[in-house]
Short mmCIF file of C-alpha atoms and ligand atoms in Angstrom, two decimals:
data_model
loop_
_atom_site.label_atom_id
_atom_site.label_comp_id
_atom_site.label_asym_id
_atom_site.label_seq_id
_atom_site.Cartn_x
_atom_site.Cartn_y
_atom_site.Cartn_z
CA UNK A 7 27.34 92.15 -139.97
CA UNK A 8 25.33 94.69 -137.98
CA UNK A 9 24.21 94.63 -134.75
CA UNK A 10 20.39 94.33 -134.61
CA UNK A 11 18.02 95.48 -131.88
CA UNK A 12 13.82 93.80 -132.42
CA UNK A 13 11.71 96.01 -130.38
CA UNK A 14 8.30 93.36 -129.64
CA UNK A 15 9.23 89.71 -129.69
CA UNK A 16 5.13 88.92 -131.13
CA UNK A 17 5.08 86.94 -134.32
CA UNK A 18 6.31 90.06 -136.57
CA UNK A 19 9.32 89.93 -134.13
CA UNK A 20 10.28 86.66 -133.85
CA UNK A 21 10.32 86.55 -137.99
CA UNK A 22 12.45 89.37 -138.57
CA UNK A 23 15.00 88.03 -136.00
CA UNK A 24 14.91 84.80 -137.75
CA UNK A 25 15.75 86.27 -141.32
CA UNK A 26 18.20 89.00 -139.41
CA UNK A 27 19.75 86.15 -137.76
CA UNK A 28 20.16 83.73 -141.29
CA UNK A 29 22.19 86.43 -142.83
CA UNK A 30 24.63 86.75 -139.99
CA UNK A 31 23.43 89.27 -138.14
CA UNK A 32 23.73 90.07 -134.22
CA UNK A 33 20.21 89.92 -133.06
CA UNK A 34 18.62 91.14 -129.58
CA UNK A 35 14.26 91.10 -129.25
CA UNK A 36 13.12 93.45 -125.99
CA UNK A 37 9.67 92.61 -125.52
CA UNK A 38 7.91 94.34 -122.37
CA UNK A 39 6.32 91.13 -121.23
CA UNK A 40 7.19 88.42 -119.93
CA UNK A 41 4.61 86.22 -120.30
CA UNK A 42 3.42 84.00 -123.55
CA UNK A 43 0.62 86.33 -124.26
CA UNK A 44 -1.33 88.75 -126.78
CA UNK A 45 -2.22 89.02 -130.24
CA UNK A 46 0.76 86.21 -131.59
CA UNK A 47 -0.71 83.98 -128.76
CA UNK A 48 -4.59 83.76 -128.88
CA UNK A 49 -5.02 84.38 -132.63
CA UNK A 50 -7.09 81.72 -134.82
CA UNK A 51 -3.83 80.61 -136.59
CA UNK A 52 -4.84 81.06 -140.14
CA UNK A 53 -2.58 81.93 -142.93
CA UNK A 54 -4.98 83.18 -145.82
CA UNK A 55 -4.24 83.68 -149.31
CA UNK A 56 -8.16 83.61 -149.38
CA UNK A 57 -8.57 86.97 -147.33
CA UNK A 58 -7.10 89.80 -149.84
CA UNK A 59 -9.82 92.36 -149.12
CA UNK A 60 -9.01 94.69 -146.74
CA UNK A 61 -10.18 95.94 -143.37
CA UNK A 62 -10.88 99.10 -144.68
CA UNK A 63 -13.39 98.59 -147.64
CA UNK A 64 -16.70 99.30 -149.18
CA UNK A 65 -19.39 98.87 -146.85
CA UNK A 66 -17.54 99.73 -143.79
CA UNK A 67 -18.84 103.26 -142.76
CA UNK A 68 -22.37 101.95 -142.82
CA UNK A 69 -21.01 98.76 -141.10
CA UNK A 70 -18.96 101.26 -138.69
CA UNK A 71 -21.79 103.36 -137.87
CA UNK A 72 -24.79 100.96 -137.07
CA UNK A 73 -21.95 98.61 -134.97
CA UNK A 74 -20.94 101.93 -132.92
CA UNK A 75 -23.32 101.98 -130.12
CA UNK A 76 -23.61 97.91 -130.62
CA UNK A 77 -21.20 96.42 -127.70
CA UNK A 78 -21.78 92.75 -128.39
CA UNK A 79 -21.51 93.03 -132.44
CA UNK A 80 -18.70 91.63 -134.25
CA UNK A 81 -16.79 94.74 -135.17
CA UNK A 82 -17.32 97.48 -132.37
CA UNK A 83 -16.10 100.79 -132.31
CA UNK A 84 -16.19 103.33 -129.43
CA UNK A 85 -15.82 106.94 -130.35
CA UNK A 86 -13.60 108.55 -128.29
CA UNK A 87 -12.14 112.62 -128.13
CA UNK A 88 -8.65 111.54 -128.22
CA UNK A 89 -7.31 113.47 -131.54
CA UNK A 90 -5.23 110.49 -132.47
CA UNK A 91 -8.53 108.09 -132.59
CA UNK A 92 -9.85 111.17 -134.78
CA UNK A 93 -7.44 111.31 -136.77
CA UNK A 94 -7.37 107.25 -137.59
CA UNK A 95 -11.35 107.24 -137.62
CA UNK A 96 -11.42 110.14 -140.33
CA UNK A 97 -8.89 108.43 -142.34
CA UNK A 98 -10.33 104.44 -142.11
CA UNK A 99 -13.46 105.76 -143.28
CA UNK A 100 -11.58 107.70 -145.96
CA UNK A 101 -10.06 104.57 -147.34
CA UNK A 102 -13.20 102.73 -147.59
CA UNK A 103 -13.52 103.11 -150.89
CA UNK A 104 -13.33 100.88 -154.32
CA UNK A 105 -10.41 102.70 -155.58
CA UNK A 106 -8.31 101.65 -152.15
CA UNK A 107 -9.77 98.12 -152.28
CA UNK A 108 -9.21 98.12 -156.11
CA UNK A 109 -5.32 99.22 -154.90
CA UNK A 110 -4.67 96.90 -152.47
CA UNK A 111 -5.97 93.58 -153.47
CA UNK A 112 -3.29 92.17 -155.18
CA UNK A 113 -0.45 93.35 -152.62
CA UNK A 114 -2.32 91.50 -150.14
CA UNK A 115 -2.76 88.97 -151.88
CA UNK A 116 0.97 88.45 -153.17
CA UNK A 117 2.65 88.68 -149.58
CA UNK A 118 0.52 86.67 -148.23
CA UNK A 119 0.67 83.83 -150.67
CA UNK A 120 4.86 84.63 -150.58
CA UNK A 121 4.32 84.40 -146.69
CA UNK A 122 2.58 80.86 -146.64
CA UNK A 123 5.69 79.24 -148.63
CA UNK A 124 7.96 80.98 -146.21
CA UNK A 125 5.98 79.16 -143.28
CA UNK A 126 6.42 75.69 -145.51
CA UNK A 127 10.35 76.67 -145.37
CA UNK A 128 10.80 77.84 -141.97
CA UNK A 129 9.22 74.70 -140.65
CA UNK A 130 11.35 73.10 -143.23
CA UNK A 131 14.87 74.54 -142.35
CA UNK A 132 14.13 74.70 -138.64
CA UNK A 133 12.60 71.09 -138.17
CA UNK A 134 10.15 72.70 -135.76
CA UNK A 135 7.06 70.46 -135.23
CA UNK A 136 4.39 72.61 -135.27
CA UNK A 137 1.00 71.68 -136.67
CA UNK A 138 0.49 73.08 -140.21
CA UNK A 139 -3.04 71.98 -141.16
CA UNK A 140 -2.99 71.76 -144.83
CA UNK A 141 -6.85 70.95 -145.13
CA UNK A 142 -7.88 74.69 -145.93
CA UNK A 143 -10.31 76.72 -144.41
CA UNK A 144 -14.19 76.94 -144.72
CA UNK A 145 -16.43 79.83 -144.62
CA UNK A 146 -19.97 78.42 -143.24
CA UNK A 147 -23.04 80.29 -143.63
CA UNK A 148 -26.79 80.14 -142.72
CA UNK A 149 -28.30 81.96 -144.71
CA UNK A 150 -29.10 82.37 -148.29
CA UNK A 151 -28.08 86.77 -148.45
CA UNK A 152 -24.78 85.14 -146.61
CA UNK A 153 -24.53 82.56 -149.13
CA UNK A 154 -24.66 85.07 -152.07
CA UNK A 155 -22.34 87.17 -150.84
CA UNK A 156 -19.57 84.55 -150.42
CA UNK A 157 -19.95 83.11 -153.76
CA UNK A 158 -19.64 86.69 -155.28
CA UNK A 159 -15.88 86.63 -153.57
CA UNK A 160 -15.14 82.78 -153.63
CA UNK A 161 -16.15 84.16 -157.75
CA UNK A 162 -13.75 87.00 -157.08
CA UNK A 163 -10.93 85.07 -155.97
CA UNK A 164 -10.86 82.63 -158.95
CA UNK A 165 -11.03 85.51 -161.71
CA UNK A 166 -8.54 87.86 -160.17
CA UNK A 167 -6.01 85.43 -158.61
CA UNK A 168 -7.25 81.93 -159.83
CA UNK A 169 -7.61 80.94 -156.47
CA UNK A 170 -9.16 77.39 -156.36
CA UNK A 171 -12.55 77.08 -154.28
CA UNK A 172 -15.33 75.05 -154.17
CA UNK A 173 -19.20 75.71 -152.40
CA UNK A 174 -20.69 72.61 -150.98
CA UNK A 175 -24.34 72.29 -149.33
CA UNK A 176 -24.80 71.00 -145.62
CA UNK A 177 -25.01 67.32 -146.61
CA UNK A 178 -21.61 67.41 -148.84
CA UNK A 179 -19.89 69.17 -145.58
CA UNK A 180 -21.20 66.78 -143.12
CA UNK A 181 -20.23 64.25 -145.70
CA UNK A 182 -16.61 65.08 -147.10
CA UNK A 183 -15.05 67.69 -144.25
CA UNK A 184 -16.75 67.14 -141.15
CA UNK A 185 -18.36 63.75 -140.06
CA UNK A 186 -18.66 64.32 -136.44
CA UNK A 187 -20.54 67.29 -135.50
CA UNK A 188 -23.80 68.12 -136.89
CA UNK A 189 -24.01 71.07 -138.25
CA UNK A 190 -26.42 73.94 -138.55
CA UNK A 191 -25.52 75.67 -141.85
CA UNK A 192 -26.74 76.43 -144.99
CA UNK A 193 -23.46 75.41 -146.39
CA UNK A 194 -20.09 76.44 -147.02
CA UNK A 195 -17.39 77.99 -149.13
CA UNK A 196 -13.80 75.68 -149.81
CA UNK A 197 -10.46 77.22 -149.80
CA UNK A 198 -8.09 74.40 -150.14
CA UNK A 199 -5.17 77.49 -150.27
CA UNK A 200 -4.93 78.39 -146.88
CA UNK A 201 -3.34 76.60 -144.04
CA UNK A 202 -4.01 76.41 -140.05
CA UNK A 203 -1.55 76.44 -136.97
CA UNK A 204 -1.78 76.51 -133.11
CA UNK A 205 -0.22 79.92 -132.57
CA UNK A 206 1.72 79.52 -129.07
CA UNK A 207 3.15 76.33 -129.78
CA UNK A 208 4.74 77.33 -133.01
CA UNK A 209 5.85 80.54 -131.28
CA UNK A 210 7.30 78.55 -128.24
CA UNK A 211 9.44 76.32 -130.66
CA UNK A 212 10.21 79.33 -133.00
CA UNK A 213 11.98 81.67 -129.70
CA UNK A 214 13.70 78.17 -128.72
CA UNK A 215 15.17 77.89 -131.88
CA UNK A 216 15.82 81.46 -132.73
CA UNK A 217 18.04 81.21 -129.32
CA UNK A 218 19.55 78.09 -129.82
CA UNK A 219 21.31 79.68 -132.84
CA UNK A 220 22.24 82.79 -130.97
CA UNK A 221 19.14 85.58 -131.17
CA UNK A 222 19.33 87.23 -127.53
CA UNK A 223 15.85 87.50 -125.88
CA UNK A 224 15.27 90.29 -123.15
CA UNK A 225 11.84 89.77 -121.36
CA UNK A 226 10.56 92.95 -119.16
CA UNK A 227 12.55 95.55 -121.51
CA UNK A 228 9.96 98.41 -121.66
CA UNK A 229 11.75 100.98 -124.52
CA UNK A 230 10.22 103.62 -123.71
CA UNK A 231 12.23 106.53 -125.84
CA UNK A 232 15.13 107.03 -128.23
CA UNK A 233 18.19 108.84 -128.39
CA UNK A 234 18.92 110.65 -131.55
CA UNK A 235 22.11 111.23 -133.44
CA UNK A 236 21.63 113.70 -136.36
CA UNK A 237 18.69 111.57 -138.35
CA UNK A 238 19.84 107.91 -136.84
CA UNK A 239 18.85 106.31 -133.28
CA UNK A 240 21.96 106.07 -131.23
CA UNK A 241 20.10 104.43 -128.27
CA UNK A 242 17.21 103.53 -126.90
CA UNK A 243 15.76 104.26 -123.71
CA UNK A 244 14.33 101.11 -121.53
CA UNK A 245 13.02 100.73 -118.04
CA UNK A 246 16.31 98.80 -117.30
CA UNK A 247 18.97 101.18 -119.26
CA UNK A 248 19.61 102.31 -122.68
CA UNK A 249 20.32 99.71 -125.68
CA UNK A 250 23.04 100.96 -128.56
CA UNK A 251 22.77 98.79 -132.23
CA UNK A 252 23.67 99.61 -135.94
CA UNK A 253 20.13 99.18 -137.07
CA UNK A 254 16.38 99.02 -134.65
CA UNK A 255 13.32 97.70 -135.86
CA UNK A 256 9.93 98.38 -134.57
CA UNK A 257 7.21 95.36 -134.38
CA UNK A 258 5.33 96.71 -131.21
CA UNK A 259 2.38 95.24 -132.23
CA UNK A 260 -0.81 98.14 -131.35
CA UNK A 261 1.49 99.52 -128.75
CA UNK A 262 3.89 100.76 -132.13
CA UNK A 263 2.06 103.85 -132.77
CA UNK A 264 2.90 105.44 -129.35
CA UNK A 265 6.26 104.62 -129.60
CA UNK A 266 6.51 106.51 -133.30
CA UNK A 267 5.36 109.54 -131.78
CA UNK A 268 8.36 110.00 -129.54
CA UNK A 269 10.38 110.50 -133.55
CA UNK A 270 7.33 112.54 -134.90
CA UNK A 271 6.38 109.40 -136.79
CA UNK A 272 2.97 109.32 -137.21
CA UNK A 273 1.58 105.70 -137.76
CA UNK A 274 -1.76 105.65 -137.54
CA UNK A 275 -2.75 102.49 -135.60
CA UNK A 276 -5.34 101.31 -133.32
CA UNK A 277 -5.94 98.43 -130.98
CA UNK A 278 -8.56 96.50 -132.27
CA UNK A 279 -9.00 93.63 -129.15
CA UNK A 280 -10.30 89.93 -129.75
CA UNK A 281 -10.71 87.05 -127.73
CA UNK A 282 -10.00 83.41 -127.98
CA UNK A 283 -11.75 80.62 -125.75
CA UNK A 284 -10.31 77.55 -125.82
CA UNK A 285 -12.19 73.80 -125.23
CA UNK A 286 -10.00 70.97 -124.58
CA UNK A 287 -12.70 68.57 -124.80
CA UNK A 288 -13.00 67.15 -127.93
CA UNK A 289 -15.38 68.44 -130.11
CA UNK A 290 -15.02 66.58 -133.21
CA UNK A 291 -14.69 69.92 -135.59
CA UNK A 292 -12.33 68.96 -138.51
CA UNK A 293 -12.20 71.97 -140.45
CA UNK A 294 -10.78 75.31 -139.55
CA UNK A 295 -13.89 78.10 -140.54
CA UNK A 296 -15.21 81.27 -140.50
CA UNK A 297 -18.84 81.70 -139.17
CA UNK A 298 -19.98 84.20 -141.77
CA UNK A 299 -22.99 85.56 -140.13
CA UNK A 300 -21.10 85.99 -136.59
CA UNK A 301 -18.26 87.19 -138.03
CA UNK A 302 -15.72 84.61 -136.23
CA UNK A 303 -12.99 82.01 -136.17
CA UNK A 304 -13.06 78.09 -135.44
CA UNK A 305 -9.82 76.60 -135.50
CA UNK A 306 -9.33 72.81 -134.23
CA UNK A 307 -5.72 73.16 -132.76
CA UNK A 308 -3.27 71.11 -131.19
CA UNK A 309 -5.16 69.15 -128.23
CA UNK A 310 -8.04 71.95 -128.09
CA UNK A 311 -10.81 73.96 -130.29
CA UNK A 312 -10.51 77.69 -130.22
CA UNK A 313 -13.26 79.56 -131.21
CA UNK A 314 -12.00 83.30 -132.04
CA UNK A 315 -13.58 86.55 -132.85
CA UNK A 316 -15.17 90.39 -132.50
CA UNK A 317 -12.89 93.51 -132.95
CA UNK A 318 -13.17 96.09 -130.50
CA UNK A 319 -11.56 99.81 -131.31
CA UNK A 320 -12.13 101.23 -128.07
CA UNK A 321 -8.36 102.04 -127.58
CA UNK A 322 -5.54 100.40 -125.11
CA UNK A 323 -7.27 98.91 -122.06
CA UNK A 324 -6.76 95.50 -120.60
CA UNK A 325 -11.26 95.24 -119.84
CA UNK A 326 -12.72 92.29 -120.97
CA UNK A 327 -16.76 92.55 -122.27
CA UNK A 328 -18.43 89.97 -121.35
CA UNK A 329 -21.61 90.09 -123.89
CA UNK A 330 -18.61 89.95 -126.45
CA UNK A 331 -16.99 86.77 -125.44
CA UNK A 332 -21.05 85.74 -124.73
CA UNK A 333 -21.28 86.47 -128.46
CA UNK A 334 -18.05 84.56 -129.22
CA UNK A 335 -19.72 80.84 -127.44
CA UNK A 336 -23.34 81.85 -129.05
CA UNK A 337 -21.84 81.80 -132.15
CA UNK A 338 -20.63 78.88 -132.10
CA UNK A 339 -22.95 76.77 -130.10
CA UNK A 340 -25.45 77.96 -133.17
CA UNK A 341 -23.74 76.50 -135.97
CA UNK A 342 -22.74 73.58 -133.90
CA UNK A 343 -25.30 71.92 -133.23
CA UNK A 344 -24.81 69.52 -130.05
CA UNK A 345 -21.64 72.19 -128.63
CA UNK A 346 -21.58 73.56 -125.71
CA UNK A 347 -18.78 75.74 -124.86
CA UNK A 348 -18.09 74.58 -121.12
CA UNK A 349 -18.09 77.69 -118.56
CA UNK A 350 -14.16 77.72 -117.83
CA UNK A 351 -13.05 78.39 -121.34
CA UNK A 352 -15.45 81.71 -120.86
CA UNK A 353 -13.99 82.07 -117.40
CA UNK A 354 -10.33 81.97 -118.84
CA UNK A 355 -11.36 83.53 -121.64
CA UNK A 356 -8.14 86.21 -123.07
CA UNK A 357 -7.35 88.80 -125.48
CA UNK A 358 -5.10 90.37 -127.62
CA UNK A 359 -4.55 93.70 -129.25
CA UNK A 360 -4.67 93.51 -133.34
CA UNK A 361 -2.47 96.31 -134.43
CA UNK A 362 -4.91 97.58 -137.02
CA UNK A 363 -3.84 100.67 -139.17
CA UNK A 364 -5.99 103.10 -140.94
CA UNK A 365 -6.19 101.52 -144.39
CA UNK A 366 -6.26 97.58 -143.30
CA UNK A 367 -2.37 97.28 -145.13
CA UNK A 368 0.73 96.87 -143.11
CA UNK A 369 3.53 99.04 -142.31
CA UNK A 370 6.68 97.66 -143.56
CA UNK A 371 9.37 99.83 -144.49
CA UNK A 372 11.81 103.14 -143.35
CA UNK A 373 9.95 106.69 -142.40
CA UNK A 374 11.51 109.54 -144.46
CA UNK A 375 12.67 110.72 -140.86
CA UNK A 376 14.99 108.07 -139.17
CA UNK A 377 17.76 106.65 -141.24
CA UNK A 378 18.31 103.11 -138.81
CA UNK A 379 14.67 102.33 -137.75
CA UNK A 380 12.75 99.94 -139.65
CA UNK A 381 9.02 100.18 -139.11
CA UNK A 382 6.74 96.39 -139.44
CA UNK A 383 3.36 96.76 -137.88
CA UNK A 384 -0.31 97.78 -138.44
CA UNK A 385 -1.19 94.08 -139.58
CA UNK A 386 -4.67 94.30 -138.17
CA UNK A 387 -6.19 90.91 -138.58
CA UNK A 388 -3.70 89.35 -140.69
CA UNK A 389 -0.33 89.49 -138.69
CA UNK A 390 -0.25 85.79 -138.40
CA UNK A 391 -0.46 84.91 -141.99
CA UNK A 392 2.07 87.98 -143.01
CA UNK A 393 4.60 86.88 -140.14
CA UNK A 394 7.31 85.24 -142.32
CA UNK A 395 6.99 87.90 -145.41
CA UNK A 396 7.61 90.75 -142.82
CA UNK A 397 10.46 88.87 -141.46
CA UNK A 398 11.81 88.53 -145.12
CA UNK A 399 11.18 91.93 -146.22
CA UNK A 400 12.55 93.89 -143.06
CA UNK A 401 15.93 91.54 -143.83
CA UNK A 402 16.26 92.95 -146.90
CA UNK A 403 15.37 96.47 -146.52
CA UNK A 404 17.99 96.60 -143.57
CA UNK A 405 20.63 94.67 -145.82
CA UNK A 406 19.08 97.52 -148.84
CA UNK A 407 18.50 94.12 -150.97
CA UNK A 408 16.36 93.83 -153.85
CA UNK A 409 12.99 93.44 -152.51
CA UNK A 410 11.07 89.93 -152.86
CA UNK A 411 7.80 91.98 -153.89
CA UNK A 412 7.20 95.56 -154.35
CA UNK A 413 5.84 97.33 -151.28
CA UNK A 414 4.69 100.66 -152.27
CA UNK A 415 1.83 99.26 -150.72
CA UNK A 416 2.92 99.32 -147.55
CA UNK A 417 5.15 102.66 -147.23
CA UNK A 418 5.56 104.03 -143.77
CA UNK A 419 5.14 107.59 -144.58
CA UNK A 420 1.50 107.50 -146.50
C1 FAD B 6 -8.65 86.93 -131.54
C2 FAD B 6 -7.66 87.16 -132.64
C3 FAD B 6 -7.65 86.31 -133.75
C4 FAD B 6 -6.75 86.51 -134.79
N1 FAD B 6 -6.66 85.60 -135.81
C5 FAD B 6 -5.75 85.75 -136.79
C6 FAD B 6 -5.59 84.77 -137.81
O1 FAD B 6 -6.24 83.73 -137.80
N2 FAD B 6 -4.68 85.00 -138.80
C7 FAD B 6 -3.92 86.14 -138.83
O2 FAD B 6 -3.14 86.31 -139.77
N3 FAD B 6 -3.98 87.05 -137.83
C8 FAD B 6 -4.88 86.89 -136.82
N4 FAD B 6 -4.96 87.81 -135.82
C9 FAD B 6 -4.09 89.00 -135.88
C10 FAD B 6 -2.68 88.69 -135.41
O3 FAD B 6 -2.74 87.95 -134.22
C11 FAD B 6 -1.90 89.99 -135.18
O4 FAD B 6 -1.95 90.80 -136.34
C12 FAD B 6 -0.42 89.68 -134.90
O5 FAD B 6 -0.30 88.77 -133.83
C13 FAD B 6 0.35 90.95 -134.58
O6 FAD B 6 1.67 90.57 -134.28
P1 FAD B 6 2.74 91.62 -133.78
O7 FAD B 6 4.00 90.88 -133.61
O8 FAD B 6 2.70 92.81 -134.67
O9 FAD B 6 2.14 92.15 -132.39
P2 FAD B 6 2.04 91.45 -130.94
O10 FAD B 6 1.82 90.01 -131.05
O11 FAD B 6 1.07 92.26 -130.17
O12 FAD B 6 3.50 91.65 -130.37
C14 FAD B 6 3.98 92.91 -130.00
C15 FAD B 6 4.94 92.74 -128.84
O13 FAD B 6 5.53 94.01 -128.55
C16 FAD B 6 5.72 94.10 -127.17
N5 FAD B 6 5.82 95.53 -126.80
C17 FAD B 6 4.86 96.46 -126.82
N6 FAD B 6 5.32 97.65 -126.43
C18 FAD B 6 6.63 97.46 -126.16
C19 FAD B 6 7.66 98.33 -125.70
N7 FAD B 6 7.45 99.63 -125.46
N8 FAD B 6 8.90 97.80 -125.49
C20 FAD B 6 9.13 96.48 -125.73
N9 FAD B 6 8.18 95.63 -126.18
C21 FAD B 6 6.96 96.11 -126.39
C22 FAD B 6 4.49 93.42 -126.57
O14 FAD B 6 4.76 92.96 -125.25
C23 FAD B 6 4.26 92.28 -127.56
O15 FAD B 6 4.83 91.07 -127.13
C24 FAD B 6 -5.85 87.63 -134.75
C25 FAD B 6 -5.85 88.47 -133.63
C26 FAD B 6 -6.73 88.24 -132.58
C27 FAD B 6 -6.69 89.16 -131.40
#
């Protein structure tokens, strides 16, 4: 047994304590806040075998560079002289290529399909109730270049990974998936693989449980550096004293990067902030969906609709834009047709910070540099989905177990 100290108690956190914890070891999460809030919080819940393409892909620096001086479009990016934004910039654009999407297809693909059955599992083992919307998730489009587009992947997915979809017109949506709103689409994609879940009450019920079997949470813990011992962490260094354990693991979310730097770890992540507004109301959507044309998330949640979207690199600052989260209710009040997204969801509108490395794949493994800290972070838009698999995988590489999958993929030092 080995005693275990979780630095960030988001999603990422909160797995790995769970699969630290089921092999009997002594667990402790710091997280900084104190507060149910951020990226694990306001997400849109999906978990999405469907999505194996990532951030960083064909397209993207022509994408990147029209969106740059573009504050309300869906993926914004401010340049900024900070060397470290350089530095990430130079190399996202550098791995938007076919050969890196070519490369990291089926990795993403694999852990997140190995993630989604350890969801099924946890909820299983646990008897959390937690919604887990089985119905799959939609991508709706208005136009016909939109429409093309998403049969060429919803193609792609069934000849590379035999992943079962179906495209419908408007009339077989309103008919079959959603018979109380009128809708304003073309029509819409099928992906009966992926599953929906309201993010803060599963992560409420998950930190309940992972105390009431003996995981220590320490809210307000700020670690702000780390003793070293030879190549090993011997402490670290919080805002309320230092913290000694066998083995540390690092799932900071966007704030990981900074912390890396204080063991000349370079991880090359950026915040990329979204926003979530939530209507209580009930607005009849059945399906969770992405909004292909604005680029954004619809998930009908547990008592409320959230309506989720844009990703803004413009580095760590707490502002929110408002002709972004104006974007966010235009979007959806026009493929909606009768919505209206009432004025105090946008007034109580929040964010969170993706943690969104350079190549759009996760870090999950050991730097060549520190022999006792595990690195998990850099999930970018998928750190809900890959929660569980993290979780899984950090377990083993601290226990130096076979791995579940390989994870080349996802090497810290690349
Ligand atoms: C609008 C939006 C929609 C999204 N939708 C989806 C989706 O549908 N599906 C999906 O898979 N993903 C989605 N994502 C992405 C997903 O939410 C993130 O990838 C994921 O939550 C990241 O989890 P994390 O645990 O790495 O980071 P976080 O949730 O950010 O947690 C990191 C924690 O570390 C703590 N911390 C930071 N610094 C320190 C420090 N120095 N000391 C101690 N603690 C510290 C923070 O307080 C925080 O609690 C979405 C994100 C956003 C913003």
């Amino acid at each position: 047994m080995k005693k275990c100290t979780v630095i960030g108690g988001g999603i990422i956190g909160l797995s790995t304590a769970y699969f630290l914890n089921k092999q009997g070891h002594e667990v402790t999460v710091l997280d900084a806040s104190m507060k149910d809030e951020g990226a694990s919080f306001v997400n849109a819940g999906y978990i999405t075998p469907s999505h194996f393409i990532p951030l960083a892909a064909p397209g993207m620096i022509s994408k990147g560079l029209k969106y740059m001086f573009d504050s309300s479009s869906p993926f914004y990016m401010k340049p900024r002289l900070d060397p470290d934004f350089m530095e990430w910039a130079f190399r996202f654009f550098k791995s938007s290529t076919k050969k890196h999407l070519h490369s990291s297809m089926a990795p993403i693909y694999e852990i997140n399909t190995f993630s989604r059955n350890l969801y099924e599992k946890i909820l299983e083992e646990t008897g959390i109730v937690s919604q887990f919307d089985s119905k799959g998730l939609m991508m709706y489009f208005q136009s016909e270049k939109a429409k093309i587009h998403e049969v060429k992947l919803a193609d792609q997915a069934k000849g590379l990974f035999g992943i079962d979809t179906a495209v419908y017109d408007k009339n077989q949506i309103q008919d079959k998936f959603e018979p109380h709103v009128e809708m304003n689409i073309l029509g819409g994609i099928h992906y009966p693989c992926d599953r929906q879940m309201t993010p803060g009450e599963f992560m409420r019920a998950f930190k309940n449980y992972l105390k009431s079997v003996g995981v220590t949470f320490e809210h307000k813990i700020r670690v702000e550096d780390f003793d070293l011992k030879g190549t090993e962490v011997s402490k670290l260094q919080t805002n309320h004293g230092s913290y000694q354990a066998d083995e540390f693991i690092l799932c900071a979310g966007a704030w990981s990067a900074k912390l890396a730097k204080k063991l000349n770890i370079k991880l090359l992540i950026e915040a990329g902030k979204g926003y979530r507004l939530d209507v209580f109301e009930n607005t009849g959507v059945n399906m969770s969906a992405i909004l292909v044309e604005r680029n954004m998330a619809v998930s009908p949640m547990d008592g409320f609709t959230r309506f989720a979207g844009t990703m803004e690199i413009a580095g760590m600052n707490t502002r929110i834009r408002k002709e972004r989260v104006k974007a966010i209710k235009n979007g959806a009040e026009a493929f909606y047709k009768d919505l209206k997204v009432p004025s105090y969801a946008v007034e109580k509108v929040a964010y969170g910070m993706r943690p969104v490395s350079f190549d759009g794949l996760p870090f999950i493994g050991k730097s060549d540099q520190v022999k006792n800290l595990t690195i998990a972070s850099g999930h970018a838009m998928m750190g809900w989905s890959l929660g569980p698999a993290t979780g899984k995988l950090v377990q083993e590489i601290v226990d130096d177990h076979p791995k579940s999958m390989n994870i080349n993929a996802f090497r810290v030092n690349r």
